[in-house]
Short mmCIF file of C-alpha atoms and ligand atoms in Angstrom, two decimals:
data_model
loop_
_atom_site.label_atom_id
_atom_site.label_comp_id
_atom_site.label_asym_id
_atom_site.label_seq_id
_atom_site.Cartn_x
_atom_site.Cartn_y
_atom_site.Cartn_z
CA UNK S 211 -21.24 -33.90 -64.10
CA UNK S 212 -21.33 -32.50 -67.59
CA UNK S 213 -20.54 -34.70 -70.59
CA UNK S 214 -18.91 -37.23 -68.26
CA UNK S 215 -16.64 -34.68 -66.61
CA UNK S 216 -16.83 -32.98 -63.24
CA UNK S 217 -17.59 -29.27 -63.31
CA UNK S 218 -15.19 -26.52 -62.25
CA UNK S 219 -16.21 -22.90 -61.67
CA UNK S 220 -14.14 -19.91 -60.67
CA UNK S 221 -14.03 -16.16 -61.16
CA UNK S 222 -12.12 -12.98 -60.55
CA UNK S 223 -13.21 -9.43 -60.06
CA UNK S 224 -12.47 -6.94 -62.77
CA UNK S 225 -11.41 -4.44 -60.15
CA UNK S 226 -7.91 -3.00 -59.79
CA UNK S 227 -4.72 -4.32 -61.31
CA UNK S 228 -4.35 -8.07 -61.14
CA UNK S 229 -1.50 -9.18 -58.89
CA UNK S 230 0.89 -12.08 -58.68
CA UNK S 231 -1.33 -13.31 -55.81
CA UNK S 232 -4.28 -13.67 -58.20
CA UNK S 233 -2.07 -15.54 -60.65
CA UNK S 234 -0.41 -17.94 -58.21
CA UNK S 235 -3.43 -18.41 -55.94
CA UNK S 236 -5.96 -18.95 -58.71
CA UNK S 237 -5.22 -18.51 -62.40
CA UNK S 238 -2.22 -20.84 -62.50
CA UNK S 239 -4.31 -23.65 -60.98
CA UNK S 240 -7.20 -22.94 -63.33
CA UNK S 241 -4.91 -23.66 -66.25
CA UNK S 242 -3.52 -26.86 -64.78
CA UNK S 243 -7.02 -28.20 -63.99
CA UNK S 244 -8.67 -27.17 -67.22
CA UNK S 245 -8.21 -30.47 -69.11
CA UNK S 246 -9.57 -32.61 -66.33
CA UNK S 247 -12.84 -30.67 -65.75
CA UNK S 248 -15.66 -29.05 -67.68
CA UNK S 249 -14.74 -25.46 -66.83
CA UNK S 250 -16.59 -22.19 -66.37
CA UNK S 251 -14.43 -19.12 -65.79
CA UNK S 252 -16.23 -15.87 -65.19
CA UNK S 253 -15.17 -12.26 -65.20
CA UNK S 254 -17.33 -11.29 -62.23
CA UNK S 255 -18.18 -7.73 -63.18
CA UNK S 256 -21.42 -7.74 -61.14
CA UNK S 257 -19.39 -8.23 -57.97
CA UNK S 258 -17.19 -5.29 -58.96
CA UNK S 259 -19.94 -2.70 -58.59
CA UNK S 260 -20.28 -3.38 -54.86
CA UNK S 261 -17.68 -0.60 -54.68
CA UNK S 262 -17.99 2.52 -56.86
CA UNK S 263 -16.50 2.14 -60.33
CA UNK S 264 -15.87 4.44 -63.23
CA UNK S 265 -18.00 2.75 -65.96
CA UNK S 266 -15.46 3.17 -68.77
CA UNK S 267 -12.64 1.88 -66.58
CA UNK S 268 -14.67 -1.11 -65.42
CA UNK S 269 -15.55 -2.05 -69.01
CA UNK S 270 -11.90 -1.83 -70.03
CA UNK S 271 -10.69 -3.81 -67.03
CA UNK S 272 -13.27 -6.52 -67.64
CA UNK S 273 -12.00 -6.91 -71.20
CA UNK S 274 -8.39 -6.98 -69.99
CA UNK S 275 -9.26 -9.66 -67.46
CA UNK S 276 -10.99 -11.75 -70.13
CA UNK S 277 -7.88 -11.40 -72.29
CA UNK S 278 -5.68 -12.38 -69.38
CA UNK S 279 -7.60 -15.62 -68.80
CA UNK S 280 -6.94 -16.57 -72.41
CA UNK S 281 -3.33 -15.33 -72.38
CA UNK S 282 -2.64 -17.43 -69.29
CA UNK S 283 -3.51 -20.54 -71.30
CA UNK S 284 -7.26 -21.08 -71.03
CA UNK S 285 -8.57 -21.98 -74.46
CA UNK S 286 -11.95 -20.22 -74.93
CA UNK S 287 -13.01 -22.98 -77.31
CA UNK S 288 -12.62 -25.63 -74.62
CA UNK S 289 -13.46 -23.54 -71.53
CA UNK S 290 -16.55 -21.45 -71.04
CA UNK S 291 -15.06 -18.00 -70.36
CA UNK S 292 -17.71 -15.32 -70.01
CA UNK S 293 -18.79 -12.08 -68.34
CA UNK S 294 -21.06 -12.65 -65.35
CA UNK S 295 -23.27 -9.71 -66.41
CA UNK S 296 -24.04 -11.48 -69.72
CA UNK S 297 -25.88 -14.28 -67.92
CA UNK S 298 -28.95 -12.98 -66.10
CA UNK S 299 -29.38 -16.28 -64.28
CA UNK S 300 -26.71 -15.22 -61.77
CA UNK S 301 -28.87 -12.38 -60.48
CA UNK S 302 -32.05 -14.46 -60.62
CA UNK S 303 -30.60 -17.33 -58.62
CA UNK S 304 -28.96 -14.90 -56.20
CA UNK S 305 -32.39 -13.50 -55.34
CA UNK S 306 -33.73 -16.94 -54.51
CA UNK S 307 -30.64 -17.82 -52.47
CA UNK S 308 -30.95 -14.51 -50.60
CA UNK S 309 -34.22 -15.80 -49.21
CA UNK S 310 -32.41 -18.85 -47.80
CA UNK S 311 -29.46 -17.00 -46.26
CA UNK S 312 -29.48 -15.54 -42.76
CA UNK S 313 -28.38 -12.05 -41.80
CA UNK S 314 -26.30 -13.58 -39.01
CA UNK S 315 -24.34 -15.70 -41.51
CA UNK S 316 -23.55 -12.70 -43.69
CA UNK S 317 -22.64 -10.61 -40.66
CA UNK S 318 -19.83 -13.05 -39.90
CA UNK S 319 -18.08 -12.62 -43.28
CA UNK S 320 -14.63 -11.13 -42.71
CA UNK S 321 -14.40 -9.77 -46.27
CA UNK S 322 -17.59 -7.78 -45.67
CA UNK S 323 -16.20 -6.38 -42.43
CA UNK S 324 -12.90 -5.41 -44.14
CA UNK S 325 -14.58 -3.82 -47.13
CA UNK S 326 -17.16 -2.01 -45.02
CA UNK S 327 -14.32 -0.52 -42.97
CA UNK S 328 -12.50 0.54 -46.15
CA UNK S 329 -15.59 2.02 -47.83
CA UNK S 330 -17.40 3.42 -44.81
CA UNK S 331 -19.22 5.96 -46.99
CA UNK S 332 -20.76 3.24 -49.18
CA UNK S 333 -21.81 0.19 -47.17
CA UNK S 334 -24.45 -0.90 -49.66
CA UNK S 335 -26.72 -3.95 -49.56
CA UNK S 336 -24.78 -5.47 -52.49
CA UNK S 337 -21.60 -5.48 -50.43
CA UNK S 338 -23.49 -7.31 -47.68
CA UNK S 339 -25.04 -9.93 -49.97
CA UNK S 340 -21.88 -10.31 -52.09
CA UNK S 341 -21.33 -13.91 -50.86
CA UNK S 342 -24.85 -14.85 -51.97
CA UNK S 343 -24.12 -13.77 -55.55
CA UNK S 344 -20.92 -15.77 -55.31
CA UNK S 345 -22.93 -18.80 -54.15
CA UNK S 346 -25.24 -18.30 -57.14
CA UNK S 347 -22.24 -18.22 -59.50
CA UNK S 348 -21.04 -21.55 -58.21
CA UNK S 349 -24.36 -23.38 -57.74
CA UNK S 350 -25.78 -22.30 -61.10
CA UNK S 351 -23.41 -24.68 -62.91
CA UNK S 352 -23.75 -27.62 -60.47
CA UNK S 353 -20.09 -27.12 -59.71
CA UNK S 354 -17.95 -29.85 -58.14
CA UNK S 355 -14.75 -27.90 -57.60
CA UNK S 356 -13.82 -24.24 -57.09
CA UNK S 357 -10.11 -23.35 -57.32
CA UNK S 358 -9.48 -20.25 -55.18
CA UNK S 359 -6.94 -18.70 -52.81
CA UNK S 360 -7.35 -19.15 -49.05
CA UNK S 361 -9.07 -15.75 -48.67
CA UNK S 362 -12.18 -17.12 -50.41
CA UNK S 363 -12.64 -20.15 -48.13
CA UNK S 364 -15.25 -18.49 -45.94
CA UNK S 365 -17.34 -17.69 -49.03
CA UNK S 366 -17.05 -21.29 -50.14
CA UNK S 367 -18.28 -22.48 -46.74
CA UNK S 368 -21.38 -20.28 -46.85
CA UNK S 369 -22.05 -21.50 -50.41
CA UNK S 370 -22.02 -25.09 -49.17
CA UNK S 371 -24.27 -24.20 -46.22
CA UNK S 372 -26.86 -22.52 -48.46
CA UNK S 373 -26.78 -25.43 -50.92
CA UNK S 374 -27.19 -28.02 -48.17
CA UNK S 375 -30.02 -26.04 -46.60
CA UNK S 376 -31.92 -25.93 -49.89
CA UNK S 377 -31.19 -29.58 -50.67
CA UNK S 378 -32.66 -30.51 -47.28
CA UNK S 379 -35.85 -28.62 -48.01
CA UNK S 380 -36.40 -29.48 -51.68
CA UNK S 381 -34.44 -32.67 -52.35
CA UNK S 382 -31.19 -32.64 -54.26
CA UNK S 383 -31.17 -29.53 -56.39
CA UNK S 384 -27.53 -28.52 -56.03
CA UNK S 385 -24.20 -30.29 -56.24
CA UNK S 386 -22.21 -29.46 -53.09
CA UNK S 387 -18.98 -27.81 -54.25
CA UNK S 388 -15.50 -28.36 -52.81
CA UNK S 389 -12.75 -25.76 -52.71
CA UNK S 390 -9.49 -26.51 -54.48
CA UNK S 391 -6.53 -24.82 -52.80
CA UNK S 392 -3.16 -25.17 -54.57
CA UNK S 393 -0.15 -26.66 -52.75
CA UNK S 394 1.84 -23.44 -53.06
CA UNK S 395 0.79 -19.84 -53.57
CA UNK S 396 -2.63 -20.02 -51.89
CA UNK S 397 -1.84 -16.93 -49.84
CA UNK S 398 0.76 -14.59 -51.26
CA UNK S 399 1.55 -11.76 -48.85
CA UNK S 400 2.35 -8.08 -49.37
CA UNK S 401 6.02 -7.40 -50.16
CA UNK S 402 5.96 -4.41 -47.82
CA UNK S 403 4.01 -5.93 -44.92
CA UNK S 404 4.13 -9.75 -44.92
CA UNK S 405 1.34 -9.92 -42.32
CA UNK S 406 -1.16 -8.69 -44.96
CA UNK S 407 -2.19 -10.48 -48.16
CA UNK S 408 -1.00 -9.08 -51.48
CA UNK S 409 -4.02 -7.20 -52.75
CA UNK S 410 -5.11 -5.30 -55.86
CA UNK S 411 -6.49 -2.58 -53.62
CA UNK S 412 -3.26 -1.92 -51.67
CA UNK S 413 -2.38 1.75 -51.97
CA UNK S 414 1.37 1.14 -51.92
CA UNK S 415 2.40 -0.05 -55.41
CA UNK S 416 5.60 -1.56 -53.99
CA UNK S 417 3.51 -3.98 -51.93
CA UNK S 418 2.29 -5.93 -54.98
CA UNK S 419 3.70 -7.33 -58.18
CA UNK S 420 1.19 -6.48 -60.90
CA UNK S 421 0.91 -8.91 -63.76
CA UNK S 422 1.59 -6.07 -66.18
CA UNK S 423 4.74 -4.81 -64.38
CA UNK S 424 7.79 -4.68 -66.64
CA UNK S 425 10.87 -6.76 -65.82
CA UNK S 426 12.81 -3.93 -64.17
CA UNK S 427 9.88 -2.94 -61.96
CA UNK S 428 9.43 -6.55 -60.84
CA UNK S 429 13.10 -6.82 -59.93
CA UNK S 430 13.10 -3.46 -58.13
CA UNK S 431 10.02 -4.41 -56.07
CA UNK S 432 11.55 -7.71 -55.00
CA UNK S 433 14.82 -6.00 -54.08
CA UNK S 434 12.85 -3.64 -51.83
CA UNK S 435 10.79 -6.43 -50.27
CA UNK S 436 10.70 -6.36 -46.48
CA UNK S 437 12.63 -9.23 -44.86
CA UNK S 438 14.27 -9.31 -41.39
CA UNK S 439 17.65 -9.14 -39.68
CA UNK S 440 18.06 -12.90 -39.09
CA UNK S 441 20.30 -13.28 -42.13
CA UNK S 442 19.40 -16.90 -42.90
CA UNK S 443 17.00 -18.32 -45.44
CA UNK S 444 14.62 -20.60 -43.58
CA UNK S 445 10.95 -21.36 -44.12
CA UNK S 446 9.33 -20.51 -40.78
CA UNK S 447 6.71 -18.29 -39.13
CA UNK S 448 9.33 -16.11 -37.43
CA UNK S 449 10.52 -14.90 -40.86
CA UNK S 450 7.29 -14.02 -42.70
CA UNK S 451 8.98 -11.87 -45.36
CA UNK S 452 11.50 -14.55 -46.30
CA UNK S 453 8.82 -17.23 -46.14
CA UNK S 454 6.67 -15.22 -48.55
CA UNK S 455 9.56 -14.93 -51.02
CA UNK S 456 10.12 -18.69 -50.74
CA UNK S 457 6.38 -19.30 -51.24
CA UNK S 458 6.43 -17.26 -54.43
CA UNK S 459 9.54 -19.09 -55.65
CA UNK S 460 8.01 -22.50 -54.86
CA UNK S 461 4.70 -21.69 -56.56
CA UNK S 462 6.42 -20.42 -59.70
CA UNK S 463 8.98 -23.24 -59.91
CA UNK S 464 6.69 -26.03 -58.72
CA UNK S 465 9.04 -27.12 -55.91
CA UNK S 466 8.59 -27.65 -52.16
CA UNK S 467 9.80 -25.26 -49.41
CA UNK S 468 12.40 -27.88 -48.34
CA UNK S 469 13.86 -27.96 -51.82
CA UNK S 470 13.94 -24.16 -51.99
CA UNK S 471 15.65 -23.85 -48.60
CA UNK S 472 18.31 -26.34 -49.76
CA UNK S 473 18.83 -24.41 -52.97
CA UNK S 474 19.51 -21.16 -51.08
CA UNK S 475 21.56 -22.66 -48.22
CA UNK S 476 24.34 -20.24 -47.28
CA UNK S 477 23.05 -17.47 -49.59
CA UNK S 478 22.21 -13.90 -48.55
CA UNK S 479 18.80 -12.26 -49.00
CA UNK S 480 20.05 -10.40 -52.10
CA UNK S 481 20.56 -13.70 -53.94
CA UNK S 482 17.10 -14.94 -52.93
CA UNK S 483 15.41 -11.72 -54.05
CA UNK S 484 17.13 -11.76 -57.40
CA UNK S 485 16.28 -15.43 -58.00
CA UNK S 486 12.61 -14.81 -57.15
CA UNK S 487 12.54 -11.76 -59.44
CA UNK S 488 14.01 -13.76 -62.31
CA UNK S 489 11.63 -16.68 -61.79
CA UNK S 490 8.63 -14.35 -61.74
CA UNK S 491 9.80 -12.47 -64.83
CA UNK S 492 10.18 -15.78 -66.64
CA UNK S 493 6.40 -16.26 -66.34
CA UNK S 494 5.26 -12.64 -66.65
CA UNK S 495 7.21 -11.77 -69.79
CA UNK S 496 5.57 -14.42 -72.04
CA UNK S 497 2.19 -13.69 -70.44
CA UNK S 498 2.47 -10.00 -71.34
CA UNK S 499 3.57 -10.83 -74.89
CA UNK S 500 0.55 -13.10 -75.37
CA UNK S 501 -1.74 -10.38 -73.94
CA UNK S 502 -0.49 -7.92 -76.55
CA UNK S 503 -1.06 -10.43 -79.37
CA UNK S 504 -4.59 -11.16 -78.20
CA UNK S 505 -5.42 -7.49 -77.76
CA UNK S 506 -4.47 -6.96 -81.39
CA UNK S 507 -6.90 -9.67 -82.58
CA UNK S 508 -10.21 -8.13 -81.53
CA UNK S 509 -12.50 -10.36 -83.58
CA UNK S 510 -11.13 -13.59 -82.09
CA UNK S 511 -12.04 -12.57 -78.56
CA UNK S 512 -15.34 -10.99 -79.62
CA UNK S 513 -16.36 -14.33 -81.15
CA UNK S 514 -15.35 -16.21 -78.00
CA UNK S 515 -17.28 -13.77 -75.79
CA UNK S 516 -20.45 -14.21 -77.84
CA UNK S 517 -20.31 -18.01 -78.12
CA UNK S 518 -19.42 -18.57 -74.47
CA UNK S 519 -22.12 -16.24 -73.14
CA UNK S 520 -24.64 -18.39 -74.98
CA UNK S 521 -23.16 -21.60 -73.65
CA UNK S 522 -23.12 -20.26 -70.08
CA UNK S 523 -26.75 -19.10 -70.40
CA UNK S 524 -27.81 -22.55 -71.58
CA UNK S 525 -26.36 -24.36 -68.55
CA UNK S 526 -27.34 -21.59 -66.12
CA UNK S 527 -30.96 -21.74 -67.28
CA UNK S 528 -31.12 -25.49 -66.78
CA UNK S 529 -30.38 -25.11 -63.07
CA UNK S 530 -32.42 -21.94 -62.72
CA UNK S 531 -35.61 -23.49 -64.16
CA UNK S 532 -35.21 -26.47 -61.85
CA UNK S 533 -34.85 -24.23 -58.79
CA UNK S 534 -37.70 -21.92 -59.83
CA UNK S 535 -39.98 -24.95 -60.14
CA UNK S 536 -38.91 -26.35 -56.76
CA UNK S 537 -39.59 -23.10 -54.90
CA UNK S 538 -43.04 -22.83 -56.47
CA UNK S 539 -42.86 -20.33 -59.33
CA UNK S 540 -45.51 -20.94 -62.03
CA UNK S 541 -44.43 -22.74 -65.17
CA UNK S 542 -43.42 -20.44 -68.03
CA UNK S 543 -45.74 -20.40 -71.04
CA UNK S 544 -43.89 -21.78 -74.07
P1 TYM I 110 -10.66 -11.80 -56.26
O1 TYM I 110 -10.98 -11.13 -57.54
O2 TYM I 110 -10.36 -10.94 -55.07
O3 TYM I 110 -9.42 -12.76 -56.44
C1 TYM I 110 -9.38 -13.71 -57.50
C2 TYM I 110 -8.66 -14.97 -57.03
O4 TYM I 110 -7.34 -14.66 -56.60
C3 TYM I 110 -7.12 -15.20 -55.30
N1 TYM I 110 -6.20 -14.31 -54.57
C4 TYM I 110 -5.07 -14.71 -53.98
N2 TYM I 110 -4.49 -15.90 -53.88
C5 TYM I 110 -3.31 -15.97 -53.22
N3 TYM I 110 -2.70 -14.91 -52.65
C6 TYM I 110 -3.25 -13.68 -52.72
N4 TYM I 110 -2.64 -12.63 -52.19
C7 TYM I 110 -4.50 -13.53 -53.41
N5 TYM I 110 -5.32 -12.47 -53.68
C8 TYM I 110 -6.36 -12.97 -54.39
C9 TYM I 110 -8.51 -15.24 -54.67
O5 TYM I 110 -8.56 -16.19 -53.63
C10 TYM I 110 -9.37 -15.63 -55.85
O6 TYM I 110 -9.37 -17.04 -56.03
N6 TYM I 110 -15.14 -13.19 -54.60
C11 TYM I 110 -14.06 -13.55 -55.50
C12 TYM I 110 -14.49 -13.64 -56.95
C13 TYM I 110 -15.61 -14.59 -57.19
C14 TYM I 110 -15.53 -16.00 -57.20
C15 TYM I 110 -16.86 -16.44 -57.49
C16 TYM I 110 -14.51 -16.92 -57.01
C17 TYM I 110 -16.90 -14.24 -57.44
N7 TYM I 110 -17.65 -15.36 -57.64
C18 TYM I 110 -17.16 -17.81 -57.57
C19 TYM I 110 -14.82 -18.27 -57.08
C20 TYM I 110 -16.11 -18.72 -57.36
C21 TYM I 110 -13.00 -12.45 -55.42
O7 TYM I 110 -13.25 -11.35 -55.07
O8 TYM I 110 -11.78 -12.85 -55.89
#
């Protein structure tokens, strides 16, 4: 609890082009929860360097991501929006948590296995201990709730396990966080292969809708989306492509799959694809306009970045000092 409110933490990597999956699975929920909770939203640039990055590109993408958080509707005066690398407590807590995390637990992480397979020439220790840094992000703010897409559930589970393990040894030092998974949009799939999640790192640009895609590109990608030869619009496992389009439509419009199926009864796939494209454009167009406005006002965001880094450091240090004391580090001279 912070100032009588529960605490929310979440973050996104500043790697690759943000997709509609990131928006519907996470960002959209962040905005809808932001009044109810005391919120920390991080641009997790330290996680990004677990795969090789061009430094100038990473810096630019981190800034774009920060801008996107604000453009999506998160007020940086009410929400603590900051770069992870500006708060050294993340790395310091991660070290301590590393010493309470087992190799066997990390070996089971599917994201590690996937990324190690993709970057076989660079399986670094950071990639392996990635979930521990993520646990530090969350635990540092005594977080109650973490809104994420389904792909992050395993990381949330290990975070809870580490926190419970340390609480058992030292008494209650950490709040045990819960995941928040939205009703719709928690797992948006690739438009070209609906058995795979839509991902920033997909090499086929037609597989993903990028948040910065223009209206024509969005429409073209939906028109090319892989469906099936059943010819009827139903929400079921046997039709993963159609189900994905319905999921996107439901998440954007805030309706249930039943309602969507009723709406498209008797329609062909062309009608569905066009309706989804229009619905998505109706959210992306204003988002892109707001991005451009914010990018033009450099000093506003610079001020927010400075003030929020300080705020994040203040709360991070409170937890960090408590943990350092519990594990036996000497008191700091004042
Ligand atoms: P990242 O950057 O891969 O993704 C950011 C958020 O977007 C969600 N997401 C999706 N949701 C639905 N459908 C999809 N196709 C899809 N693709 C991505 C993710 O679930 C995530 O919520 N490790 C995290 C970043 C992180 C973090 C944290 C998150 C670091 N520390 C602490 C929460 C709390 C990651 O790589 O997310």
